[in-house]
Amino acid sequence: MTLSMLRTERDATHVRLLADGVTLGYEGVEVARDLTVGVPDGEITCIVGANACGKSTLLRAMARLLRPAAGTVLLDGADIHRLPTRMVATRLGLLPQAPSAPAGLRVIDLVARGRHPHRQWLQRWSAADEAAVSEALRLTDTESLADRYVDELSGGQRQRVWIAMALAQDTDVLLLDEPTTYLDIAHQVEVLDLLLDLNDRKSTTIVMVLHDLNQAARYSDHLVALAEGRVVGAGRPDEIITTDLVQRVFGIDCAVMSDPISQTPMVVPISRQNPRTRRERSVEPGLATI
């Protein structure tokens, strides 16, 4: 997507966060070149693609954890690297991939760390801080966990607690790098439903890197598909998810149909052989399958 195309899109939707023609890499190894991605305000954006295509690298650049070799990341129209660190932290929250907390840290203390950007050196804990932490616990349904230790929680509970810490920052832009990684399907749905609820109730602008294309299609308003550090599709899931896009991004054949629950696109991979037919052929006559 070119910047001129993105500006046309802005006529309908305001873009808060914009990677404008960025080139990204690590230690001289280029991951993405001349990449332009805009994040519509008040919507959920999901970034998808194969492993090592640049998804997490792009998110790190948008979070100001990685400085582009070329191009600019803009937050509310200003170069994010020229803004004071504290100012950025009050506008933009980040949940990195697989975050960890020190042993023996209580949930309430972890969530309270989200208030650090709003507090000056030696400033006392305020009523505003208390209200923000209480609201974050309430929104994530973790009030009952406040006095428990983080390392005692289940995977889904820990993810909700980390999201609560990000919410306590009181930002209206939230970036999450693979928030469902290592979670079972029940906890994945739990976390994604929570984020959808936050977006509905607070109009929080959310950007997520997800591996599961069907989950991304179900939960996003705006989808960005990357392949080898390039944007190969951006827009509403029902407008851009096609068999050609999936082949280009993931290198597999598939069928695209309507999800019977959400009515969003659902991708069904096509195997070179039918696994069920192979299993049936492998059963000897007269033997029952388990």
Coordinates of C-alpha atoms in Angstrom, one line a residue:
M1 CA 0.0 0.0 0.0
T2 CA 1.4 3.4 -0.9
L3 CA 1.1 6.5 1.2
S4 CA -1.2 8.2 -1.3
M5 CA -3.5 5.2 -1.1
L6 CA -3.4 5.4 2.7
R7 CA -4.2 9.1 2.7
T8 CA -7.3 8.3 0.6
E9 CA -8.3 5.8 3.2
R10 CA -7.9 8.4 5.9
D11 CA -10.8 10.4 4.4
A12 CA -13.1 7.8 6.0
T13 CA -11.0 6.7 9.0
H14 CA -8.6 8.7 11.1
V15 CA -5.2 7.1 11.4
R16 CA -3.5 7.5 14.8
L17 CA -0.4 5.4 14.3
L18 CA 1.4 5.2 10.9
A19 CA 4.5 3.5 9.7
D20 CA 5.4 5.6 6.7
G21 CA 7.8 4.0 4.2
V22 CA 9.9 2.3 6.9
T23 CA 12.9 0.0 6.4
L24 CA 13.5 -2.3 9.3
G25 CA 16.1 -4.8 10.4
Y26 CA 18.5 -6.1 13.0
E27 CA 22.3 -5.8 12.9
G28 CA 22.4 -5.1 9.2
V29 CA 19.9 -7.8 8.3
E30 CA 17.0 -6.2 6.5
V31 CA 13.5 -7.5 7.4
A32 CA 11.2 -5.0 5.7
R33 CA 11.8 -2.2 3.1
D34 CA 9.6 0.8 2.3
L35 CA 6.7 -0.5 4.4
T36 CA 3.7 1.7 4.9
V37 CA 1.0 0.6 7.4
G38 CA -1.7 2.7 9.0
V39 CA -3.7 1.9 12.1
P40 CA -7.4 3.1 12.0
D41 CA -8.4 4.9 15.1
G42 CA -10.9 3.1 17.4
E43 CA -10.7 -0.2 15.5
I44 CA -9.0 -3.6 16.0
T45 CA -6.2 -4.2 13.5
C46 CA -4.6 -7.6 13.2
I47 CA -1.2 -8.2 11.5
V48 CA -0.8 -11.7 10.0
G49 CA 1.8 -13.5 8.0
A50 CA 4.1 -16.5 7.9
N51 CA 7.0 -16.8 10.4
A52 CA 9.8 -14.4 9.9
C53 CA 7.8 -12.1 7.6
G54 CA 8.3 -9.0 9.8
K55 CA 5.1 -9.0 11.9
S56 CA 6.7 -8.5 15.3
T57 CA 9.4 -6.3 13.8
L58 CA 6.8 -3.9 12.5
L59 CA 5.0 -3.9 15.9
R60 CA 8.3 -3.2 17.7
A61 CA 8.9 -0.2 15.4
M62 CA 5.4 1.1 16.0
A63 CA 6.0 0.8 19.7
R64 CA 9.3 2.8 19.4
L65 CA 11.4 -0.2 20.5
L66 CA 13.1 -0.3 17.1
R67 CA 14.3 2.7 15.2
P68 CA 13.7 2.4 11.4
A69 CA 16.8 2.6 9.1
A70 CA 14.6 4.7 6.8
G71 CA 11.1 6.2 6.9
T72 CA 9.2 7.4 10.0
V73 CA 6.7 6.1 12.5
L74 CA 4.1 8.8 13.3
L75 CA 2.0 8.9 16.4
D76 CA -0.8 11.5 16.1
G77 CA 1.1 13.1 13.2
A78 CA 4.5 13.4 15.0
D79 CA 7.6 11.4 14.6
I80 CA 7.4 9.0 17.5
H81 CA 11.2 9.1 18.1
R82 CA 11.1 12.8 18.6
L83 CA 8.4 12.7 21.3
P84 CA 9.4 12.5 24.9
T85 CA 9.4 8.9 26.3
R86 CA 6.9 9.7 29.0
M87 CA 4.5 11.3 26.5
V88 CA 4.6 8.2 24.3
A89 CA 4.0 6.0 27.3
T90 CA 0.8 7.9 28.2
R91 CA -0.6 7.5 24.7
L92 CA 0.5 4.0 23.7
G93 CA 0.6 0.8 25.7
L94 CA 2.5 -2.4 24.7
L95 CA 2.1 -6.0 25.7
P96 CA 5.2 -7.8 24.4
Q97 CA 5.4 -11.4 23.4
A98 CA 5.6 -13.8 26.5
P99 CA 6.1 -11.1 29.2
S100 CA 7.5 -12.2 32.5
A101 CA 7.2 -10.9 36.1
P102 CA 9.6 -11.3 39.0
A103 CA 8.9 -14.1 41.3
G104 CA 6.7 -13.2 44.3
L105 CA 5.1 -10.2 42.6
R106 CA 1.4 -9.7 43.4
V107 CA -1.1 -9.0 40.7
I108 CA -2.0 -5.6 42.2
D109 CA 1.6 -4.6 42.2
L110 CA 2.1 -5.6 38.6
V111 CA -0.9 -3.7 37.4
A112 CA 0.2 -0.6 39.5
R113 CA 3.4 -0.5 37.4
G114 CA 1.2 0.7 34.5
R115 CA 0.9 4.0 36.3
H116 CA 4.6 4.8 36.2
P117 CA 4.4 7.0 33.0
H118 CA 1.9 9.2 34.8
R119 CA 3.9 9.8 37.9
Q120 CA 6.7 12.2 38.6
W121 CA 9.8 11.3 40.6
L122 CA 8.9 10.8 44.3
Q123 CA 5.3 11.7 43.5
R124 CA 2.9 10.1 46.0
W125 CA 0.2 7.5 44.9
S126 CA -2.9 9.5 43.9
A127 CA -6.6 9.0 43.8
A128 CA -6.3 9.0 39.9
D129 CA -3.7 6.2 40.1
E130 CA -6.0 4.2 42.4
A131 CA -8.9 4.7 40.1
A132 CA -7.0 3.7 37.0
V133 CA -5.8 0.5 38.6
S134 CA -9.2 -0.4 39.9
E135 CA -10.8 0.3 36.5
A136 CA -8.1 -1.9 34.8
L137 CA -8.8 -4.8 37.2
R138 CA -12.6 -4.4 36.7
L139 CA -12.4 -4.3 32.9
T140 CA -10.2 -7.4 32.8
D141 CA -12.3 -9.2 35.4
T142 CA -9.2 -9.7 37.6
E143 CA -10.4 -8.0 40.8
S144 CA -10.6 -11.3 42.6
L145 CA -6.9 -12.0 41.6
A146 CA -5.5 -8.8 43.0
D147 CA -3.8 -10.3 46.1
R148 CA -2.5 -13.5 44.3
Y149 CA 1.0 -13.9 43.0
V150 CA 1.4 -13.6 39.2
D151 CA 3.5 -16.8 38.9
E152 CA 0.6 -18.8 40.5
L153 CA -1.9 -17.9 37.8
S154 CA -3.1 -19.9 34.8
G155 CA -2.0 -18.8 31.3
G156 CA -5.3 -17.0 30.6
Q157 CA -5.3 -15.3 34.0
R158 CA -1.8 -14.1 33.5
Q159 CA -2.6 -12.6 30.1
R160 CA -5.6 -10.8 31.5
V161 CA -3.4 -9.4 34.3
W162 CA -0.7 -8.2 31.8
I163 CA -3.5 -6.6 29.7
A164 CA -4.7 -4.9 33.0
M165 CA -1.2 -3.5 33.5
A166 CA -1.3 -2.1 30.0
L167 CA -4.8 -0.6 30.6
A168 CA -3.6 1.0 33.8
Q169 CA -1.3 3.2 31.6
D170 CA -4.6 4.8 30.5
T171 CA -3.6 4.9 26.9
D172 CA -6.1 4.8 24.0
V173 CA -3.7 2.8 21.7
L174 CA -2.8 -0.7 22.7
L175 CA -0.2 -2.9 20.9
L176 CA -0.1 -6.7 21.6
D177 CA 2.5 -9.1 20.2
E178 CA 0.9 -12.6 19.8
P179 CA -1.2 -12.3 23.0
T180 CA -2.6 -15.9 22.5
T181 CA 0.7 -17.7 22.1
Y182 CA 1.1 -20.7 24.4
L183 CA -2.6 -20.6 25.4
D184 CA -5.1 -23.4 24.9
I185 CA -8.1 -22.6 22.8
A186 CA -10.3 -21.7 25.7
H187 CA -7.8 -19.2 27.0
Q188 CA -7.3 -17.8 23.5
V189 CA -11.0 -17.1 23.1
E190 CA -11.0 -15.6 26.6
V191 CA -8.3 -13.1 25.9
L192 CA -9.6 -12.2 22.4
D193 CA -13.1 -11.7 23.7
L194 CA -11.7 -9.4 26.4
L195 CA -9.9 -7.3 23.8
L196 CA -13.0 -7.1 21.7
D197 CA -15.0 -6.0 24.8
L198 CA -12.4 -3.3 25.6
N199 CA -12.6 -2.0 22.1
D200 CA -16.4 -1.9 22.2
R201 CA -16.6 -0.2 25.6
K202 CA -13.7 2.2 25.5
S203 CA -13.0 2.6 21.7
T204 CA -9.5 1.5 22.5
T205 CA -7.4 1.3 19.3
I206 CA -5.9 -2.2 19.3
V207 CA -3.1 -3.6 17.1
M208 CA -2.4 -7.4 17.5
V209 CA 0.0 -9.7 15.8
L210 CA -1.8 -13.1 15.5
H211 CA -0.7 -16.4 14.0
D212 CA -4.2 -17.8 13.5
L213 CA -5.7 -16.3 10.3
N214 CA -9.3 -17.4 11.2
Q215 CA -9.0 -15.7 14.6
A216 CA -7.7 -12.6 13.0
A217 CA -10.5 -12.5 10.5
R218 CA -13.1 -13.0 13.3
Y219 CA -11.8 -10.4 15.7
S220 CA -10.4 -7.6 13.5
D221 CA -11.9 -4.6 11.8
H222 CA -8.8 -4.1 9.8
L223 CA -6.4 -6.7 8.6
V224 CA -2.8 -6.3 7.4
A225 CA -1.2 -9.3 5.6
L226 CA 2.6 -9.3 5.3
A227 CA 4.8 -11.5 3.1
E228 CA 8.6 -11.2 3.1
G229 CA 8.5 -7.7 4.7
R230 CA 5.9 -6.4 2.3
V231 CA 2.2 -5.5 2.6
V232 CA 0.3 -7.8 0.3
G233 CA -3.1 -7.0 1.5
A234 CA -4.8 -4.4 3.9
G235 CA -8.4 -3.7 4.6
R236 CA -11.5 -5.4 6.0
P237 CA -11.1 -9.1 6.3
D238 CA -14.1 -9.9 4.1
E239 CA -12.6 -7.7 1.4
I240 CA -9.1 -9.0 1.2
I241 CA -9.0 -12.6 2.4
T242 CA -9.0 -14.7 -0.8
T243 CA -7.4 -18.0 -1.9
D244 CA -4.8 -16.0 -3.8
L245 CA -3.9 -13.9 -0.8
V246 CA -3.5 -17.0 1.4
Q247 CA -1.4 -18.7 -1.2
R248 CA 0.8 -15.6 -1.5
V249 CA 1.2 -15.2 2.3
F250 CA 1.3 -18.8 3.5
G251 CA 2.1 -20.8 0.4
I252 CA -0.8 -23.1 0.8
D253 CA -3.9 -23.9 -1.2
C254 CA -7.2 -23.4 0.6
A255 CA -10.9 -22.8 0.4
V256 CA -12.4 -19.6 1.8
M257 CA -15.9 -19.8 3.1
S258 CA -18.2 -18.0 5.6
D259 CA -17.7 -18.7 9.3
P260 CA -21.1 -20.1 10.4
I261 CA -20.9 -18.2 13.7
S262 CA -19.3 -14.8 12.9
Q263 CA -20.0 -14.6 9.2
T264 CA -16.4 -13.6 8.7
P265 CA -14.1 -15.3 6.2
M266 CA -13.0 -18.8 7.3
V267 CA -9.9 -20.4 5.7
V268 CA -9.8 -24.2 5.3
P269 CA -6.4 -25.5 4.2
I270 CA -6.3 -28.1 1.4
S271 CA -3.9 -31.0 2.0
R272 CA -2.1 -32.7 -0.8
Q273 CA -3.8 -35.9 0.4
N274 CA -7.0 -36.4 2.4
P275 CA -5.9 -37.4 5.9
R276 CA -9.2 -39.3 6.6
T277 CA -8.8 -41.4 3.4
R278 CA -5.2 -42.3 4.4
R279 CA -6.3 -43.4 7.8
E280 CA -9.1 -45.5 6.4
R281 CA -6.6 -47.2 4.0
S282 CA -4.2 -48.0 6.8
V283 CA -6.8 -50.0 8.8
E284 CA -6.6 -53.7 8.0
P285 CA -9.8 -55.5 7.1
G286 CA -11.6 -56.8 10.1
L287 CA -9.9 -54.5 12.6
A288 CA -11.9 -51.9 14.3
T289 CA -10.6 -48.3 14.7
I290 CA -10.2 -46.8 18.1

